[in-house]
């Protein structure tokens, strides 16, 4: 573990940044899971917060997803979703996040009998409060790729009465064996509705899944994407087309995509000219929020202030906001850099 200069850490946490890859269900802390379980009378397979936390020893993506879906089972009411959203947004603001594009997994909830309206209304309540406090934030609806195309279509249609409550669609859950092409028609419908498109690809799945996400889904950003490095032609394309990659270093270590933070490919990705951003993915499960991801990744990989500022700038540039709003974000970043120069 590299020693971390406290002044550098303060600079990194304070950098105005966008979080573009965070699953709201992955922000549920064990204490909150137990509190909501008690509030809602939901039985948990774990006796205590400590026992649950001890189960967070993942070997791969699926071993995480099994516990992540179990944790989400305590969410029943709009108040639960609002509480979860509020807690995340407060923590994100404290980590310098000025723009958050937040994934939610409606199928995890509708499959348990929770109405789409409950999920979206609860989350929207939290986002509206954060907006009133000056935060820029929006929701992205993710389809669970281990479920069928038909289920994804039904989910999209169930969400249409709330079309204004989310800005895009994404694709998450078990990657290998569930290629993007499985959802090409659903994403075509989403694009026709004017929704933005992102997709998880190249986390555990092969580089070809990244190509499929771009060519068959119309993805504007790739979530994770770290396995692109195995395909030189793809790296050249991603760099040329400036496709943003929402990289999640803590997640990749916890889910054994790479062994140690010191070995994380993010530095090589930057050197290859890729549009790399740093994000937390599922902060309650992977050991830290976006600020800690910036701090420990920069320390482990020897990235300096200029490199970190470039990552934060990329995150703001890659956000789904209008040009004037984006210019305002970039001005805030430049002001921060000017104010901290030489500090
Ligand atoms: N990958 C796929 N699905 C997910 C993830 C992830 O990192 N986090 C939550 N759902
Ligand atoms: Zn993710």
mmCIF file of C-alpha atoms and ligand atoms in Angstrom, residues 21 23 103 172 200 203 223-224 248 281-282, ligand 2:
data_model
loop_
_atom_site.group_PDB
_atom_site.id
_atom_site.type_symbol
_atom_site.label_atom_id
_atom_site.label_comp_id
_atom_site.label_asym_id
_atom_site.label_seq_id
_atom_site.Cartn_x
_atom_site.Cartn_y
_atom_site.Cartn_z
ATOM 1 C CA UNK A 21 -21.380 4.275 -12.572
ATOM 2 C CA UNK A 23 -25.915 1.165 -8.621
ATOM 3 C CA UNK A 103 -28.378 3.156 -11.991
ATOM 4 C CA UNK A 172 -26.053 -5.002 -15.818
ATOM 5 C CA UNK A 200 -21.762 -2.918 -18.775
ATOM 6 C CA UNK A 203 -15.870 -6.440 -16.986
ATOM 7 C CA UNK A 223 -19.425 0.588 -18.025
ATOM 8 C CA UNK A 224 -16.161 -1.038 -16.862
ATOM 9 C CA UNK A 248 -14.544 1.068 -10.999
ATOM 10 C CA UNK A 281 -20.026 0.819 -8.690
ATOM 11 C CA UNK A 282 -21.414 -0.612 -5.416
HETATM 12 ZN ZN1 LIG B 2 -21.770 -1.793 -12.293
#
